[in-house]
């Protein structure tokens, strides 16, 4: 085996066609055995459910090489169960968690040469997805599905990596109250594409969405949950009372890191837009973003500037970032079950 010849430190967050993917199909009420294949193309009938009624759910996690040469991934059991939750909400069959984890292991091992080397700043992004292949014409769930996992090496999600970004308060909504905002379904991201293109054209890195019901409370961004640090250096995490925030695995891990490793208090509660100016630091968290510091929020031309500024991460966000990435890379002892050794 030898690593692919890529310039790992400058690959960006893009798709590279790796050698192998995992595919399992659901038919007659059951999943087949699944297999590793080289075929990156999917052939669908024109009446496949995914093309009409958007029956598609997905996940995102990362594998990386540790200093001692192992390949590991982070809490894949939580991706497995979140995908089961997403599938149930869209009337799709669940792909069992233990099979999900085994499939992740198989596809990463098969693509070992695509795992970026330790210290390169890049990681192997793992994208499990499931979609309706069965035919529908009336509005109803399909009865055939495909579960697939592909991988691609990626660099940082935001250009500039750990440099603070500027985000805007969006006039669009990402998710309806009690809708599908709390599952990882492609339909939520379709909703957000016009908003993100608009934000980028205006020079902002991301959109902060407010709750769609009252437009008063902070929910999350298009691709990450939000963290704030209050004047006492403690963590404040927005909570939705309309259940429309995606339960980020990174955020749930950070909450535990903040309490158990850094001795911080953590307040998970609805956060009003009009109180955000009181906070000292802000960050976006997710598998892709890890923790990305936010320097400013633009609220319809009015700037909310955080004390941490536009040059570097604030001190608390930095500590959280260092501890979380230290745990992920095996430099700091992880809580039981967090680091899943693949090889
Ligand atoms: C809308 C949204 N919120 C939050 C997250 C973060 O979730 P996780 O930490 O599980 O990657 C993501 C995905 O990364 C996302 O797409």
CSV table of C-alpha atoms and ligand atoms in Angstrom, one decimal:
chain,number,residue,atom,x,y,z
A,1,UNK,CA,0.0,0.0,0.0
A,2,UNK,CA,1.1,3.5,-0.6
A,3,UNK,CA,-0.6,6.8,-0.1
A,4,UNK,CA,-2.2,8.6,-3.1
A,5,UNK,CA,-0.1,11.3,-4.6
A,6,UNK,CA,-2.1,14.3,-3.5
A,7,UNK,CA,-1.0,17.7,-2.1
A,8,UNK,CA,-2.8,16.9,1.2
A,9,UNK,CA,-2.3,20.3,2.7
A,10,UNK,CA,-4.2,22.2,0.0
A,11,UNK,CA,-7.0,19.8,-1.1
A,12,UNK,CA,-9.9,22.0,0.2
A,13,UNK,CA,-13.3,20.6,0.9
A,14,UNK,CA,-13.9,18.9,-2.4
A,15,UNK,CA,-14.9,15.5,-3.8
A,16,UNK,CA,-12.1,13.2,-5.1
A,17,UNK,CA,-13.2,9.9,-6.5
A,18,UNK,CA,-11.7,7.3,-4.2
A,19,UNK,CA,-11.3,3.7,-5.3
A,20,UNK,CA,-14.0,1.9,-3.3
A,21,UNK,CA,-17.5,2.5,-1.9
A,22,UNK,CA,-19.9,0.3,0.1
A,23,UNK,CA,-23.4,-0.5,-1.3
A,24,UNK,CA,-26.4,-2.3,0.1
A,25,UNK,CA,-29.8,-2.5,-1.4
A,26,UNK,CA,-33.2,-2.9,0.3
A,27,UNK,CA,-35.9,-4.9,-1.5
A,28,UNK,CA,-38.8,-7.1,-0.5
A,29,UNK,CA,-38.6,-5.8,3.1
A,30,UNK,CA,-34.9,-6.5,3.7
A,31,UNK,CA,-31.4,-5.3,3.2
A,32,UNK,CA,-29.1,-7.5,1.1
A,33,UNK,CA,-25.6,-8.5,2.4
A,34,UNK,CA,-23.9,-5.4,1.0
A,35,UNK,CA,-20.6,-5.2,-0.7
A,36,UNK,CA,-17.6,-3.1,-1.5
A,37,UNK,CA,-17.6,-1.9,-5.2
A,38,UNK,CA,-15.6,0.3,-7.5
A,39,UNK,CA,-18.6,1.8,-9.3
A,40,UNK,CA,-19.1,5.4,-8.3
A,41,UNK,CA,-22.2,5.8,-10.6
A,42,UNK,CA,-25.8,5.2,-9.6
A,43,UNK,CA,-28.4,4.2,-12.3
A,44,UNK,CA,-31.9,5.1,-11.3
A,45,UNK,CA,-35.4,4.7,-12.9
A,46,UNK,CA,-37.0,8.1,-13.8
A,47,UNK,CA,-39.7,7.4,-11.2
A,48,UNK,CA,-37.3,6.6,-8.3
A,49,UNK,CA,-38.7,8.1,-5.1
A,50,UNK,CA,-35.7,10.2,-4.3
A,51,UNK,CA,-36.1,12.2,-7.5
A,52,UNK,CA,-39.7,13.2,-6.7
A,53,UNK,CA,-40.4,13.3,-3.0
A,54,UNK,CA,-36.8,13.7,-1.8
A,55,UNK,CA,-36.6,10.6,0.3
A,56,UNK,CA,-32.9,10.9,1.1
A,57,UNK,CA,-31.0,11.0,4.3
A,58,UNK,CA,-27.2,11.2,4.9
A,59,UNK,CA,-24.4,11.4,7.4
A,60,UNK,CA,-20.9,12.8,7.7
A,61,UNK,CA,-18.0,11.7,9.7
A,62,UNK,CA,-14.2,11.6,9.4
A,63,UNK,CA,-11.4,9.1,9.6
A,64,UNK,CA,-7.9,10.1,10.3
A,65,UNK,CA,-4.4,8.7,10.9
A,66,UNK,CA,-3.1,9.1,14.4
A,67,UNK,CA,0.6,9.8,15.2
A,68,UNK,CA,1.2,6.1,15.9
A,69,UNK,CA,-0.1,5.1,12.5
A,70,UNK,CA,-3.6,3.9,13.4
A,71,UNK,CA,-6.7,4.9,11.4
A,72,UNK,CA,-9.6,6.0,13.7
A,73,UNK,CA,-12.9,7.6,13.4
A,74,UNK,CA,-15.0,9.5,16.0
A,75,UNK,CA,-18.2,8.2,17.6
A,76,UNK,CA,-19.6,6.4,14.5
A,77,UNK,CA,-22.2,4.8,16.7
A,78,UNK,CA,-23.9,8.3,17.0
A,79,UNK,CA,-23.9,8.7,13.2
A,80,UNK,CA,-25.4,5.3,12.9
A,81,UNK,CA,-28.3,6.0,15.3
A,82,UNK,CA,-28.9,9.5,14.0
A,83,UNK,CA,-29.2,8.0,10.5
A,84,UNK,CA,-31.8,5.6,11.9
A,85,UNK,CA,-33.7,8.5,13.4
A,86,UNK,CA,-33.6,10.4,10.1
A,87,UNK,CA,-34.7,7.3,8.1
A,88,UNK,CA,-37.7,6.7,10.4
A,89,UNK,CA,-38.8,10.3,10.1
A,90,UNK,CA,-38.9,10.0,6.3
A,91,UNK,CA,-40.6,6.6,6.3
A,92,UNK,CA,-37.5,4.8,5.1
A,93,UNK,CA,-36.1,1.5,6.5
A,94,UNK,CA,-33.4,1.8,9.2
A,95,UNK,CA,-30.0,0.5,8.3
A,96,UNK,CA,-28.9,-1.3,11.5
A,97,UNK,CA,-26.3,0.5,13.6
A,98,UNK,CA,-23.9,-2.4,13.8
A,99,UNK,CA,-24.0,-2.9,10.1
A,100,UNK,CA,-23.4,0.8,9.6
A,101,UNK,CA,-20.3,0.7,11.8
A,102,UNK,CA,-19.0,-2.4,10.0
A,103,UNK,CA,-19.6,-0.8,6.6
A,104,UNK,CA,-17.7,2.3,7.7
A,105,UNK,CA,-14.8,0.1,8.8
A,106,UNK,CA,-14.8,-1.9,5.5
A,107,UNK,CA,-14.9,1.1,3.2
A,108,UNK,CA,-12.2,3.0,5.1
A,109,UNK,CA,-9.9,0.0,5.1
A,110,UNK,CA,-10.5,-0.5,1.4
A,111,UNK,CA,-9.5,3.1,0.8
A,112,UNK,CA,-6.6,3.2,3.2
A,113,UNK,CA,-4.4,4.9,0.7
A,114,UNK,CA,-6.8,7.9,0.6
A,115,UNK,CA,-6.5,8.5,4.4
A,116,UNK,CA,-4.5,11.7,4.6
A,117,UNK,CA,-1.2,11.4,6.6
A,118,UNK,CA,-1.0,12.4,10.2
A,119,UNK,CA,-0.2,16.1,10.6
A,120,UNK,CA,-1.3,17.1,7.1
A,121,UNK,CA,-4.4,18.9,8.3
A,122,UNK,CA,-6.5,16.9,6.0
A,123,UNK,CA,-8.9,14.0,6.9
A,124,UNK,CA,-10.9,11.3,5.2
A,125,UNK,CA,-14.5,12.5,5.0
A,126,UNK,CA,-17.0,9.6,5.1
A,127,UNK,CA,-20.4,10.2,3.5
A,128,UNK,CA,-23.1,7.5,4.3
A,129,UNK,CA,-26.3,8.1,2.4
A,130,UNK,CA,-29.6,6.4,1.8
A,131,UNK,CA,-32.2,7.1,-0.9
A,132,UNK,CA,-35.4,5.8,-2.4
A,133,UNK,CA,-34.6,3.8,-5.6
A,134,UNK,CA,-38.1,2.2,-5.8
A,135,UNK,CA,-40.8,3.7,-8.1
A,136,UNK,CA,-43.4,6.1,-6.9
A,137,UNK,CA,-45.8,8.4,-8.8
A,138,UNK,CA,-48.4,9.1,-6.1
A,139,UNK,CA,-47.1,10.7,-3.0
A,140,UNK,CA,-46.0,7.8,-0.8
A,141,UNK,CA,-42.8,6.2,0.5
A,142,UNK,CA,-41.0,3.9,-1.9
A,143,UNK,CA,-40.4,0.3,-1.2
A,144,UNK,CA,-36.8,0.0,-2.4
A,145,UNK,CA,-33.8,1.9,-1.2
A,146,UNK,CA,-30.0,2.0,-1.5
A,147,UNK,CA,-27.6,2.6,1.4
A,148,UNK,CA,-24.2,3.7,0.2
A,149,UNK,CA,-21.0,5.0,1.8
A,150,UNK,CA,-18.3,6.8,-0.2
A,151,UNK,CA,-15.2,8.6,1.1
A,152,UNK,CA,-13.1,11.5,-0.1
A,153,UNK,CA,-10.1,13.2,1.5
A,154,UNK,CA,-10.9,16.8,2.6
A,155,UNK,CA,-9.1,19.9,3.9
A,156,UNK,CA,-10.7,22.6,6.1
A,157,UNK,CA,-14.4,23.4,5.5
A,158,UNK,CA,-13.9,27.2,5.8
A,159,UNK,CA,-11.2,28.8,3.9
A,160,UNK,CA,-8.4,29.9,6.2
A,161,UNK,CA,-9.1,27.1,8.7
A,162,UNK,CA,-9.1,28.5,12.3
A,163,UNK,CA,-9.4,32.2,11.3
A,164,UNK,CA,-12.5,33.9,12.6
A,165,UNK,CA,-15.3,34.3,10.1
A,166,UNK,CA,-18.2,36.7,9.6
A,167,UNK,CA,-21.7,35.3,9.5
A,168,UNK,CA,-25.1,37.0,8.8
A,169,UNK,CA,-28.5,36.7,10.3
A,170,UNK,CA,-30.6,35.2,7.5
A,171,UNK,CA,-34.0,36.3,6.4
A,172,UNK,CA,-34.7,32.8,5.1
A,173,UNK,CA,-35.7,29.9,7.3
A,174,UNK,CA,-33.8,26.6,7.3
A,175,UNK,CA,-36.4,24.4,9.0
A,176,UNK,CA,-40.1,24.6,10.0
A,177,UNK,CA,-41.1,24.3,13.7
A,178,UNK,CA,-41.6,20.6,14.4
A,179,UNK,CA,-40.5,19.9,10.8
A,180,UNK,CA,-37.4,18.0,9.7
A,181,UNK,CA,-34.7,20.4,11.0
A,182,UNK,CA,-33.6,17.8,13.6
A,183,UNK,CA,-32.8,15.1,11.1
A,184,UNK,CA,-30.0,14.9,8.5
A,185,UNK,CA,-32.0,14.9,5.3
A,186,UNK,CA,-31.0,16.4,1.9
A,187,UNK,CA,-34.3,18.3,1.8
A,188,UNK,CA,-33.1,20.6,4.6
A,189,UNK,CA,-30.1,21.5,2.6
A,190,UNK,CA,-32.1,22.2,-0.6
A,191,UNK,CA,-33.9,24.8,1.5
A,192,UNK,CA,-30.6,26.4,2.5
A,193,UNK,CA,-28.9,26.6,-0.9
A,194,UNK,CA,-30.3,29.9,-2.1
A,195,UNK,CA,-29.6,31.4,1.3
A,196,UNK,CA,-26.0,30.3,1.3
A,197,UNK,CA,-25.4,31.5,-2.3
A,198,UNK,CA,-26.8,34.8,-1.3
A,199,UNK,CA,-24.8,35.1,1.8
A,200,UNK,CA,-21.6,34.2,-0.1
A,201,UNK,CA,-22.3,36.8,-2.7
A,202,UNK,CA,-22.7,39.4,0.1
A,203,UNK,CA,-19.3,38.3,1.5
A,204,UNK,CA,-20.5,36.2,4.5
A,205,UNK,CA,-19.2,32.8,5.3
A,206,UNK,CA,-22.4,31.3,6.7
A,207,UNK,CA,-26.1,32.1,7.6
A,208,UNK,CA,-27.3,32.1,11.2
A,209,UNK,CA,-30.9,30.9,11.1
A,210,UNK,CA,-33.4,32.2,13.7
A,211,UNK,CA,-36.4,30.1,14.8
A,212,UNK,CA,-39.0,30.2,12.1
A,213,UNK,CA,-41.9,30.6,14.5
A,214,UNK,CA,-41.0,33.8,16.3
A,215,UNK,CA,-37.7,34.9,14.6
A,216,UNK,CA,-36.4,35.7,18.0
A,217,UNK,CA,-34.1,32.8,19.0
A,218,UNK,CA,-30.8,31.7,17.5
A,219,UNK,CA,-31.0,28.2,16.0
A,220,UNK,CA,-28.0,27.1,14.0
A,221,UNK,CA,-26.2,27.7,10.7
A,222,UNK,CA,-26.6,25.9,7.4
A,223,UNK,CA,-23.9,23.3,8.2
A,224,UNK,CA,-23.0,23.6,11.9
A,225,UNK,CA,-24.4,24.1,15.4
A,226,UNK,CA,-23.5,27.3,17.4
A,227,UNK,CA,-21.6,27.8,20.7
A,228,UNK,CA,-21.3,31.0,22.7
A,229,UNK,CA,-19.1,31.8,25.6
A,230,UNK,CA,-20.6,34.1,28.3
A,231,UNK,CA,-18.9,36.8,30.4
A,232,UNK,CA,-17.9,34.2,33.0
A,233,UNK,CA,-16.1,32.1,30.4
A,234,UNK,CA,-18.9,29.4,30.5
A,235,UNK,CA,-20.5,27.8,27.5
A,236,UNK,CA,-24.0,28.7,26.3
A,237,UNK,CA,-25.6,26.4,23.7
A,238,UNK,CA,-28.7,27.3,21.8
A,239,UNK,CA,-31.6,24.9,22.3
A,240,UNK,CA,-34.7,24.8,20.1
A,241,UNK,CA,-38.2,24.5,21.7
A,242,UNK,CA,-39.6,23.7,18.3
A,243,UNK,CA,-37.1,20.8,17.9
A,244,UNK,CA,-35.6,22.2,14.7
A,245,UNK,CA,-31.8,22.1,15.4
A,246,UNK,CA,-29.8,19.1,14.1
A,247,UNK,CA,-28.4,17.2,17.1
A,248,UNK,CA,-24.7,17.7,16.2
A,249,UNK,CA,-22.4,15.0,17.4
A,250,UNK,CA,-19.6,17.5,17.7
A,251,UNK,CA,-21.7,19.8,19.8
A,252,UNK,CA,-22.8,17.0,22.1
A,253,UNK,CA,-19.1,16.0,22.5
A,254,UNK,CA,-18.0,19.6,23.2
A,255,UNK,CA,-20.6,19.9,25.9
A,256,UNK,CA,-19.1,16.9,27.7
A,257,UNK,CA,-15.6,18.1,27.1
A,258,UNK,CA,-16.5,21.5,28.5
A,259,UNK,CA,-17.9,20.0,31.7
A,260,UNK,CA,-15.6,17.0,32.3
A,261,UNK,CA,-12.3,18.2,30.9
A,262,UNK,CA,-12.4,22.0,31.3
A,263,UNK,CA,-14.7,22.3,34.4
A,264,UNK,CA,-16.9,24.8,32.6
A,265,UNK,CA,-20.6,25.3,33.3
A,266,UNK,CA,-22.8,24.6,30.3
A,267,UNK,CA,-26.1,26.2,29.8
A,268,UNK,CA,-28.2,24.6,27.0
A,269,UNK,CA,-31.2,26.9,26.6
A,270,UNK,CA,-33.1,29.1,24.0
A,271,UNK,CA,-30.8,32.0,23.2
A,272,UNK,CA,-32.3,35.3,22.0
A,273,UNK,CA,-30.7,37.2,19.2
A,274,UNK,CA,-31.0,40.4,21.3
A,275,UNK,CA,-28.8,39.0,24.0
A,276,UNK,CA,-25.9,37.8,21.8
A,277,UNK,CA,-24.0,41.1,22.1
A,278,UNK,CA,-23.4,40.1,25.8
A,279,UNK,CA,-21.3,37.1,24.8
A,280,UNK,CA,-17.5,37.1,24.5
A,281,UNK,CA,-16.9,34.4,22.0
A,282,UNK,CA,-18.8,32.5,19.3
A,283,UNK,CA,-18.0,29.3,17.4
A,284,UNK,CA,-19.6,27.0,14.8
A,285,UNK,CA,-19.2,23.3,15.4
A,286,UNK,CA,-19.6,20.3,13.3
A,287,UNK,CA,-17.8,17.4,11.7
A,288,UNK,CA,-16.8,19.5,8.8
A,289,UNK,CA,-16.1,22.8,10.6
A,290,UNK,CA,-14.7,21.1,13.8
A,291,UNK,CA,-14.9,24.4,15.7
A,292,UNK,CA,-14.7,27.5,13.6
A,293,UNK,CA,-14.5,30.8,15.5
A,294,UNK,CA,-16.9,33.6,14.6
A,295,UNK,CA,-15.6,37.2,14.9
A,296,UNK,CA,-18.7,39.1,13.9
A,297,UNK,CA,-22.4,38.6,13.2
A,298,UNK,CA,-24.0,41.0,10.7
A,299,UNK,CA,-27.6,41.6,11.6
A,300,UNK,CA,-29.1,43.5,8.7
A,301,UNK,CA,-26.1,45.9,8.6
A,302,UNK,CA,-25.7,46.2,12.3
A,303,UNK,CA,-22.5,44.4,13.5
A,304,UNK,CA,-22.3,42.3,16.6
A,305,UNK,CA,-18.6,42.1,17.3
A,306,UNK,CA,-17.2,39.5,19.7
A,307,UNK,CA,-14.3,40.5,22.1
A,308,UNK,CA,-12.2,37.7,20.6
A,309,UNK,CA,-11.9,39.7,17.4
A,310,UNK,CA,-11.1,38.9,13.8
A,311,UNK,CA,-7.5,37.7,14.2
A,312,UNK,CA,-7.7,34.5,16.3
A,313,UNK,CA,-9.8,32.1,18.2
A,314,UNK,CA,-11.0,33.3,21.6
A,315,UNK,CA,-9.4,31.6,24.6
A,316,UNK,CA,-12.3,29.4,25.6
A,317,UNK,CA,-13.1,28.3,22.0
A,318,UNK,CA,-9.4,27.6,21.6
A,319,UNK,CA,-9.3,25.4,24.7
A,320,UNK,CA,-12.3,23.5,23.5
A,321,UNK,CA,-10.8,23.1,20.1
A,322,UNK,CA,-7.5,21.9,21.4
A,323,UNK,CA,-9.1,19.4,23.8
A,324,UNK,CA,-11.5,18.0,21.3
A,325,UNK,CA,-9.0,17.6,18.5
A,326,UNK,CA,-6.5,16.2,21.1
A,327,UNK,CA,-9.0,13.6,22.0
A,328,UNK,CA,-9.8,12.8,18.4
A,329,UNK,CA,-6.1,12.5,17.5
A,330,UNK,CA,-5.4,10.2,20.5
A,331,UNK,CA,-3.2,12.8,22.2
A,332,UNK,CA,-5.6,13.2,25.1
A,333,UNK,CA,-7.3,10.3,26.7
A,334,UNK,CA,-10.8,9.9,25.3
A,335,UNK,CA,-14.0,9.0,27.1
A,336,UNK,CA,-14.9,5.3,26.6
A,337,UNK,CA,-16.0,4.5,23.1
A,338,UNK,CA,-15.3,7.9,21.5
A,339,UNK,CA,-12.3,6.9,19.4
A,340,UNK,CA,-13.1,4.0,17.2
A,341,UNK,CA,-10.0,2.2,15.9
A,342,UNK,CA,-10.5,1.0,12.4
A,343,UNK,CA,-6.9,-0.3,11.8
B,1,LIG,C1,-27.2,21.7,9.7
B,1,LIG,C2,-26.1,21.1,10.5
B,1,LIG,N1,-26.0,21.3,11.8
B,1,LIG,C3,-25.0,20.8,12.5
B,1,LIG,C4,-24.1,20.0,11.9
B,1,LIG,C5,-23.0,19.4,12.8
B,1,LIG,O1,-23.3,18.0,13.1
B,1,LIG,P1,-22.1,17.0,13.5
B,1,LIG,O2,-21.4,17.6,14.6
B,1,LIG,O3,-22.8,15.8,13.8
B,1,LIG,O4,-21.3,16.9,12.2
B,1,LIG,C6,-24.2,19.6,10.6
B,1,LIG,C7,-23.3,18.7,9.9
B,1,LIG,O5,-22.1,18.6,10.0
B,1,LIG,C8,-25.2,20.2,9.8
B,1,LIG,O6,-25.3,20.0,8.5
